[in-house]
Amino acid sequence: MKSAEGKVLHRPLCLGNWKMNKSPQEARAFCQELKSLLEEAQESHSASARPSEAGRGAQGAKPLAQMVVLPPALSLWAVAESLQGTEIAYGGQNCHFEISGAFTGENSPKVLQELGAQYCLVGHSERRKLFHETNDLCAQKLKALIELGLTPILCVGESLEERQSGQTEALVLEQLREALKLAKGDGRFKTPGTQGSATPQGQAVPGGGFPLIVAYEPVWAIGTGQVATVEQVGEVHQLLRQELDQLLGPELSQNIPLVYGGSVKPENGAELLAAPAVDGFLIGGASLDAKSFFALAQLGA
Ligand code: PGA
């Protein structure tokens, strides 16, 4: 992601949404393999580094995309243990907006935080469609996560019928505006510079280092193998960027990465990453295999 002046602000993001896949045991095996792949890449880079760079170890390694694993809730503990001390982050796929209470079967965002999660998906299309999550509910969840200092990954995207009837723009903008409506007015979500003497982003920058991530996921591209074109992705991302600039101000907006999701694979990743305003990926199917997830992360190198 680049600032208006063309300065690189952060590494691309590679977010792996496992959905309802991988038991704790399988999750441990995946993390082990991913850590080995990362170590090998760092070692081979150090070995080929110029003498002046040798000995810098992992710090001298070529930067990969920031990897974030999003396991199902019951496997989060295993992931937290396995990834301890690594630079691979993790998060939840969903949470309630209350910290605790009589909400049978729900997961608290506070528990995510205690387990070291830095991120949580909000409003994935499967949650919206299969579990009837509304924009209002997304707004409450987003606010709760921001208050706890976790980075929400807000998913927006249109169905095939909505695209074919020309509703894509209006729909994704509505999803974005509605989800932000509670957090926007909240003290933590102000533009930098309005927050007194704290960090440049005041208290707004949570554990993940971003106030928010927005994932554009056209529903028709999720799990279908039908990937959106670079033009389609670029158009929507530019639209989302303009809206974030307007809603939150350009300074805060430039700290909010925009990632694309929907049938992303190592074979199509490079092309998508080169599309305008694309800061990384939200990956479903291809994130279940450590090698293909890592191959996508290496595209960010
Ligand atoms: P997919 O899923 O990569 O399998 O299409 C993406 C997602 O649902 O986040």
CSV table of C-alpha atoms and ligand atoms in Angstrom, one decimal:
chain,number,residue,atom,x,y,z
A,1,MET,CA,0.0,0.0,0.0
A,2,LYS,CA,1.3,3.4,-0.9
A,3,SER,CA,0.6,6.9,0.4
A,4,ALA,CA,-0.5,9.8,-1.8
A,5,GLU,CA,3.2,10.7,-2.2
A,6,GLY,CA,4.0,7.1,-3.4
A,7,LYS,CA,5.7,6.0,-0.2
A,8,VAL,CA,5.2,2.3,0.7
A,9,LEU,CA,3.2,2.2,3.9
A,10,HIS,CA,3.1,-1.5,4.7
A,11,ARG,CA,3.6,-5.0,3.3
A,12,PRO,CA,0.8,-6.6,1.5
A,13,LEU,CA,-1.6,-8.7,3.6
A,14,CYS,CA,-2.3,-12.4,3.1
A,15,LEU,CA,-5.3,-13.4,5.2
A,16,GLY,CA,-6.3,-17.1,5.4
A,17,ASN,CA,-9.9,-17.8,6.1
A,18,TRP,CA,-10.1,-21.5,7.0
A,19,LYS,CA,-13.9,-21.4,7.4
A,20,MET,CA,-15.2,-24.5,9.3
A,21,ASN,CA,-12.0,-26.5,8.5
A,22,LYS,CA,-9.1,-27.9,10.5
A,23,SER,CA,-9.3,-29.5,13.9
A,24,PRO,CA,-6.8,-28.4,16.6
A,25,GLN,CA,-4.5,-31.2,15.5
A,26,GLU,CA,-4.7,-30.3,11.8
A,27,ALA,CA,-4.2,-26.6,12.7
A,28,ARG,CA,-1.0,-27.5,14.6
A,29,ALA,CA,0.3,-29.5,11.6
A,30,PHE,CA,-0.5,-26.6,9.3
A,31,CYS,CA,1.3,-24.0,11.5
A,32,GLN,CA,4.3,-26.3,11.8
A,33,GLU,CA,4.6,-26.6,8.0
A,34,LEU,CA,4.1,-22.8,7.5
A,35,LYS,CA,6.8,-22.0,10.1
A,36,SER,CA,9.2,-24.4,8.3
A,37,LEU,CA,8.5,-22.8,4.9
A,38,LEU,CA,9.1,-19.3,6.4
A,39,GLU,CA,12.4,-20.4,8.1
A,40,GLU,CA,13.6,-22.0,4.9
A,41,ALA,CA,12.8,-18.9,2.9
A,42,GLN,CA,14.6,-16.7,5.4
A,43,GLU,CA,17.6,-19.0,5.5
A,44,SER,CA,18.0,-19.1,1.8
A,45,HIS,CA,17.6,-15.4,1.5
A,46,SER,CA,20.2,-14.8,4.2
A,47,ALA,CA,22.6,-17.2,2.5
A,48,SER,CA,22.2,-15.3,-0.8
A,49,ALA,CA,22.4,-11.9,0.8
A,50,ARG,CA,25.3,-9.6,0.2
A,51,PRO,CA,28.1,-10.0,2.9
A,52,SER,CA,27.0,-6.7,4.5
A,53,GLU,CA,23.6,-8.1,5.0
A,54,ALA,CA,24.7,-11.6,6.2
A,55,GLY,CA,24.2,-12.2,9.9
A,56,ARG,CA,21.1,-10.0,10.0
A,57,GLY,CA,19.2,-13.3,10.1
A,58,ALA,CA,15.4,-13.0,9.7
A,59,GLN,CA,15.7,-9.2,9.7
A,60,GLY,CA,17.8,-9.4,6.6
A,61,ALA,CA,15.2,-11.6,4.9
A,62,LYS,CA,13.2,-10.5,2.0
A,63,PRO,CA,9.9,-9.2,3.4
A,64,LEU,CA,7.0,-11.4,2.6
A,65,ALA,CA,3.4,-10.4,2.9
A,66,GLN,CA,2.1,-10.2,6.5
A,67,MET,CA,0.4,-13.5,7.0
A,68,VAL,CA,-2.7,-13.8,9.1
A,69,VAL,CA,-4.4,-17.2,9.8
A,70,LEU,CA,-8.1,-17.2,10.7
A,71,PRO,CA,-9.0,-20.6,12.1
A,72,PRO,CA,-12.4,-21.7,13.4
A,73,ALA,CA,-12.9,-20.7,17.1
A,74,LEU,CA,-12.3,-24.2,18.5
A,75,SER,CA,-8.9,-24.4,16.9
A,76,LEU,CA,-7.8,-20.9,17.8
A,77,TRP,CA,-6.0,-22.0,21.0
A,78,ALA,CA,-3.9,-24.5,19.1
A,79,VAL,CA,-3.0,-21.9,16.5
A,80,ALA,CA,-2.1,-19.4,19.3
A,81,GLU,CA,0.2,-21.9,20.9
A,82,SER,CA,1.8,-23.0,17.6
A,83,LEU,CA,2.5,-19.5,16.3
A,84,GLN,CA,3.8,-18.1,19.5
A,85,GLY,CA,7.0,-16.1,18.9
A,86,THR,CA,6.6,-16.0,15.2
A,87,GLU,CA,5.6,-13.1,13.0
A,88,ILE,CA,2.5,-14.9,11.7
A,89,ALA,CA,-0.6,-13.3,13.2
A,90,TYR,CA,-4.0,-14.9,13.7
A,91,GLY,CA,-7.6,-13.9,14.4
A,92,GLY,CA,-11.2,-15.0,14.6
A,93,GLN,CA,-13.8,-15.5,11.9
A,94,ASN,CA,-16.7,-14.1,13.9
A,95,CYS,CA,-17.5,-12.8,17.4
A,96,HIS,CA,-20.4,-11.4,19.4
A,97,PHE,CA,-20.5,-7.7,20.0
A,98,GLU,CA,-20.8,-8.1,23.8
A,99,ILE,CA,-17.9,-9.0,26.0
A,100,SER,CA,-19.9,-11.6,28.0
A,101,GLY,CA,-23.5,-12.6,28.9
A,102,ALA,CA,-26.3,-14.9,28.1
A,103,PHE,CA,-25.5,-15.5,24.4
A,104,THR,CA,-25.5,-19.3,24.2
A,105,GLY,CA,-23.1,-20.6,21.5
A,106,GLU,CA,-21.4,-17.2,20.8
A,107,ASN,CA,-17.8,-16.2,21.1
A,108,SER,CA,-16.6,-13.2,23.0
A,109,PRO,CA,-14.3,-10.7,21.4
A,110,LYS,CA,-12.5,-10.4,24.7
A,111,VAL,CA,-11.6,-14.1,24.5
A,112,LEU,CA,-10.1,-13.5,21.1
A,113,GLN,CA,-8.1,-10.8,22.5
A,114,GLU,CA,-6.9,-12.9,25.5
A,115,LEU,CA,-5.8,-15.6,23.1
A,116,GLY,CA,-3.6,-13.1,21.3
A,117,ALA,CA,-5.8,-12.6,18.2
A,118,GLN,CA,-5.2,-9.3,16.5
A,119,TYR,CA,-7.9,-9.6,13.8
A,120,CYS,CA,-11.5,-10.7,13.3
A,121,LEU,CA,-13.7,-11.0,10.2
A,122,VAL,CA,-16.9,-9.1,10.2
A,123,GLY,CA,-19.8,-9.7,7.8
A,124,HIS,CA,-18.3,-12.4,5.7
A,125,SER,CA,-20.9,-13.2,3.0
A,126,GLU,CA,-21.4,-16.7,4.4
A,127,ARG,CA,-22.4,-15.1,7.7
A,128,ARG,CA,-24.6,-12.5,6.0
A,129,LYS,CA,-26.3,-15.2,3.9
A,130,LEU,CA,-26.4,-18.3,6.0
A,131,PHE,CA,-26.7,-16.7,9.4
A,132,HIS,CA,-28.7,-13.6,8.5
A,133,GLU,CA,-26.2,-11.1,9.7
A,134,THR,CA,-27.3,-7.6,8.9
A,135,ASN,CA,-25.4,-4.4,8.3
A,136,ASP,CA,-26.6,-3.2,11.8
A,137,LEU,CA,-25.1,-6.3,13.4
A,138,CYS,CA,-21.8,-5.8,11.5
A,139,ALA,CA,-21.7,-2.2,12.8
A,140,GLN,CA,-22.1,-3.4,16.4
A,141,LYS,CA,-19.4,-6.0,16.0
A,142,LEU,CA,-17.0,-3.6,14.3
A,143,LYS,CA,-17.4,-1.1,17.1
A,144,ALA,CA,-16.9,-3.7,19.8
A,145,LEU,CA,-13.7,-4.9,18.1
A,146,ILE,CA,-12.3,-1.4,17.7
A,147,GLU,CA,-13.0,-0.7,21.3
A,148,LEU,CA,-11.0,-3.7,22.3
A,149,GLY,CA,-8.1,-2.8,20.0
A,150,LEU,CA,-8.6,-5.7,17.6
A,151,THR,CA,-8.6,-5.0,13.8
A,152,PRO,CA,-11.9,-5.8,12.1
A,153,ILE,CA,-11.7,-7.2,8.6
A,154,LEU,CA,-14.9,-6.0,7.2
A,155,CYS,CA,-16.2,-8.0,4.2
A,156,VAL,CA,-18.3,-6.4,1.5
A,157,GLY,CA,-19.4,-7.7,-1.9
A,158,GLU,CA,-22.3,-8.2,-4.3
A,159,SER,CA,-24.1,-11.3,-5.5
A,160,LEU,CA,-24.2,-12.2,-9.2
A,161,GLU,CA,-27.8,-10.9,-9.6
A,162,GLU,CA,-26.7,-7.6,-7.9
A,163,ARG,CA,-23.8,-7.2,-10.3
A,164,GLN,CA,-25.9,-8.1,-13.3
A,165,SER,CA,-28.5,-5.6,-12.4
A,166,GLY,CA,-25.9,-2.8,-11.9
A,167,GLN,CA,-26.2,-2.6,-8.1
A,168,THR,CA,-22.5,-3.4,-7.3
A,169,GLU,CA,-21.4,0.2,-6.5
A,170,ALA,CA,-24.5,1.1,-4.4
A,171,LEU,CA,-24.4,-2.1,-2.5
A,172,VAL,CA,-20.7,-2.2,-1.5
A,173,LEU,CA,-20.9,1.5,-0.5
A,174,GLU,CA,-24.0,0.9,1.6
A,175,GLN,CA,-22.3,-2.1,3.3
A,176,LEU,CA,-19.3,0.0,4.1
A,177,ARG,CA,-21.2,3.1,5.3
A,178,GLU,CA,-23.6,1.1,7.4
A,179,ALA,CA,-20.8,-1.0,9.1
A,180,LEU,CA,-18.9,2.1,10.0
A,181,LYS,CA,-21.8,4.2,11.3
A,182,LEU,CA,-21.2,3.4,15.0
A,183,ALA,CA,-17.4,3.2,15.0
A,184,LYS,CA,-17.1,6.4,13.0
A,185,GLY,CA,-18.5,8.6,15.8
A,186,ASP,CA,-16.6,6.6,18.4
A,187,GLY,CA,-13.6,8.3,20.2
A,188,ARG,CA,-11.2,5.7,18.9
A,189,PHE,CA,-12.0,6.0,15.2
A,190,LYS,CA,-11.1,9.6,14.6
A,191,THR,CA,-8.8,11.0,12.0
A,192,PRO,CA,-5.1,11.3,13.1
A,193,GLY,CA,-4.3,14.6,14.6
A,194,THR,CA,-7.6,15.0,16.3
A,195,GLN,CA,-6.6,12.7,19.1
A,196,GLY,CA,-4.3,14.7,21.3
A,197,SER,CA,-0.8,13.5,22.1
A,198,ALA,CA,-0.9,9.8,21.5
A,199,THR,CA,0.6,8.0,18.4
A,200,PRO,CA,0.0,9.6,15.0
A,201,GLN,CA,-3.2,7.6,15.0
A,202,GLY,CA,-4.0,8.4,18.6
A,203,GLN,CA,-5.5,5.4,20.3
A,204,ALA,CA,-6.9,4.3,17.0
A,205,VAL,CA,-4.2,1.9,16.0
A,206,PRO,CA,-4.9,-1.5,17.6
A,207,GLY,CA,-2.9,-4.7,17.9
A,208,GLY,CA,-2.9,-5.5,14.2
A,209,GLY,CA,-1.5,-2.1,13.4
A,210,PHE,CA,-4.5,-1.1,11.3
A,211,PRO,CA,-7.7,0.6,12.5
A,212,LEU,CA,-9.6,-1.6,10.0
A,213,ILE,CA,-9.1,-3.8,6.9
A,214,VAL,CA,-11.8,-3.9,4.2
A,215,ALA,CA,-12.1,-7.0,2.1
A,216,TYR,CA,-13.9,-6.8,-1.2
A,217,GLU,CA,-15.3,-10.3,-1.9
A,218,PRO,CA,-17.8,-10.6,-4.8
A,219,VAL,CA,-20.1,-13.4,-3.6
A,220,TRP,CA,-20.1,-15.0,-7.1
A,221,ALA,CA,-16.3,-15.4,-6.9
A,222,ILE,CA,-16.2,-17.1,-3.5
A,223,GLY,CA,-15.4,-20.8,-3.7
A,224,THR,CA,-16.5,-20.9,-7.4
A,225,GLY,CA,-13.1,-20.7,-9.2
A,226,GLN,CA,-14.5,-17.7,-11.0
A,227,VAL,CA,-12.2,-14.9,-10.1
A,228,ALA,CA,-13.1,-11.3,-10.7
A,229,THR,CA,-11.1,-9.5,-13.4
A,230,VAL,CA,-8.4,-7.0,-12.5
A,231,GLU,CA,-10.6,-4.2,-13.9
A,232,GLN,CA,-13.6,-5.3,-11.8
A,233,VAL,CA,-11.4,-5.5,-8.7
A,234,GLY,CA,-9.6,-2.2,-9.4
A,235,GLU,CA,-12.9,-0.4,-10.0
A,236,VAL,CA,-14.5,-1.4,-6.7
A,237,HIS,CA,-11.3,-0.9,-4.7
A,238,GLN,CA,-10.9,2.6,-6.0
A,239,LEU,CA,-14.5,3.3,-5.1
A,240,LEU,CA,-14.0,2.0,-1.6
A,241,ARG,CA,-10.9,4.0,-1.2
A,242,GLN,CA,-12.7,7.2,-2.2
A,243,GLU,CA,-15.5,6.5,0.2
A,244,LEU,CA,-13.1,5.7,3.1
A,245,ASP,CA,-11.3,9.0,2.4
A,246,GLN,CA,-14.6,10.8,2.6
A,247,LEU,CA,-16.0,9.0,5.6
A,248,LEU,CA,-12.8,9.0,7.8
A,249,GLY,CA,-10.5,11.5,6.2
A,250,PRO,CA,-7.5,10.6,4.0
A,251,GLU,CA,-5.0,10.3,6.8
A,252,LEU,CA,-6.9,7.5,8.6
A,253,SER,CA,-8.0,6.0,5.3
A,254,GLN,CA,-4.5,5.5,4.1
A,255,ASN,CA,-3.9,3.2,7.1
A,256,ILE,CA,-6.8,1.0,6.1
A,257,PRO,CA,-5.7,-1.8,3.6
A,258,LEU,CA,-8.1,-3.0,1.0
A,259,VAL,CA,-7.8,-6.7,0.2
A,260,TYR,CA,-9.5,-8.8,-2.5
A,261,GLY,CA,-11.1,-12.2,-1.9
A,262,GLY,CA,-12.7,-14.7,-4.1
A,263,SER,CA,-11.0,-17.8,-5.7
A,264,VAL,CA,-7.5,-16.3,-5.1
A,265,LYS,CA,-4.8,-18.9,-5.9
A,266,PRO,CA,-1.0,-18.7,-6.4
A,267,GLU,CA,-1.7,-18.8,-10.2
A,268,ASN,CA,-3.8,-15.6,-10.3
A,269,GLY,CA,-2.4,-13.8,-7.3
A,270,ALA,CA,0.4,-11.7,-9.0
A,271,GLU,CA,-2.1,-10.2,-11.5
A,272,LEU,CA,-4.6,-9.3,-8.8
A,273,LEU,CA,-2.0,-7.8,-6.5
A,274,ALA,CA,-1.0,-5.5,-9.3
A,275,ALA,CA,-4.6,-4.2,-9.7
A,276,PRO,CA,-5.1,-0.6,-8.6
A,277,ALA,CA,-5.7,-0.1,-4.8
A,278,VAL,CA,-5.2,-3.8,-3.9
A,279,ASP,CA,-3.2,-4.3,-0.7
A,280,GLY,CA,-3.5,-8.1,-0.4
A,281,PHE,CA,-5.9,-11.0,-0.3
A,282,LEU,CA,-8.5,-12.8,1.8
A,283,ILE,CA,-8.0,-16.4,0.8
A,284,GLY,CA,-10.4,-19.3,1.5
A,285,GLY,CA,-9.7,-22.6,-0.3
A,286,ALA,CA,-6.1,-21.9,-1.1
A,287,SER,CA,-5.3,-21.0,2.5
A,288,LEU,CA,-6.0,-24.5,3.7
A,289,ASP,CA,-2.7,-25.8,2.2
A,290,ALA,CA,0.4,-24.3,3.8
A,291,LYS,CA,2.3,-24.4,0.5
A,292,SER,CA,-0.2,-22.5,-1.5
A,293,PHE,CA,-0.9,-20.0,1.3
A,294,PHE,CA,2.9,-19.4,1.6
A,295,ALA,CA,3.2,-19.1,-2.2
A,296,LEU,CA,0.6,-16.3,-2.1
A,297,ALA,CA,2.5,-14.6,0.8
A,298,GLN,CA,5.7,-14.7,-1.3
A,299,LEU,CA,4.0,-12.7,-4.0
A,300,GLY,CA,4.2,-9.8,-1.6
A,301,ALA,CA,8.0,-10.1,-1.5
B,1,PGA,P1,-12.2,-18.7,-1.7
B,1,PGA,O1,-12.9,-18.0,-0.4
B,1,PGA,O2,-10.8,-18.2,-1.7
B,1,PGA,O3,-12.3,-20.2,-1.4
B,1,PGA,O4,-13.0,-18.3,-2.8
B,1,PGA,C1,-12.7,-16.7,0.0
B,1,PGA,C2,-13.5,-16.3,1.2
B,1,PGA,O5,-14.6,-16.8,1.4
B,1,PGA,O6,-13.0,-15.5,2.1
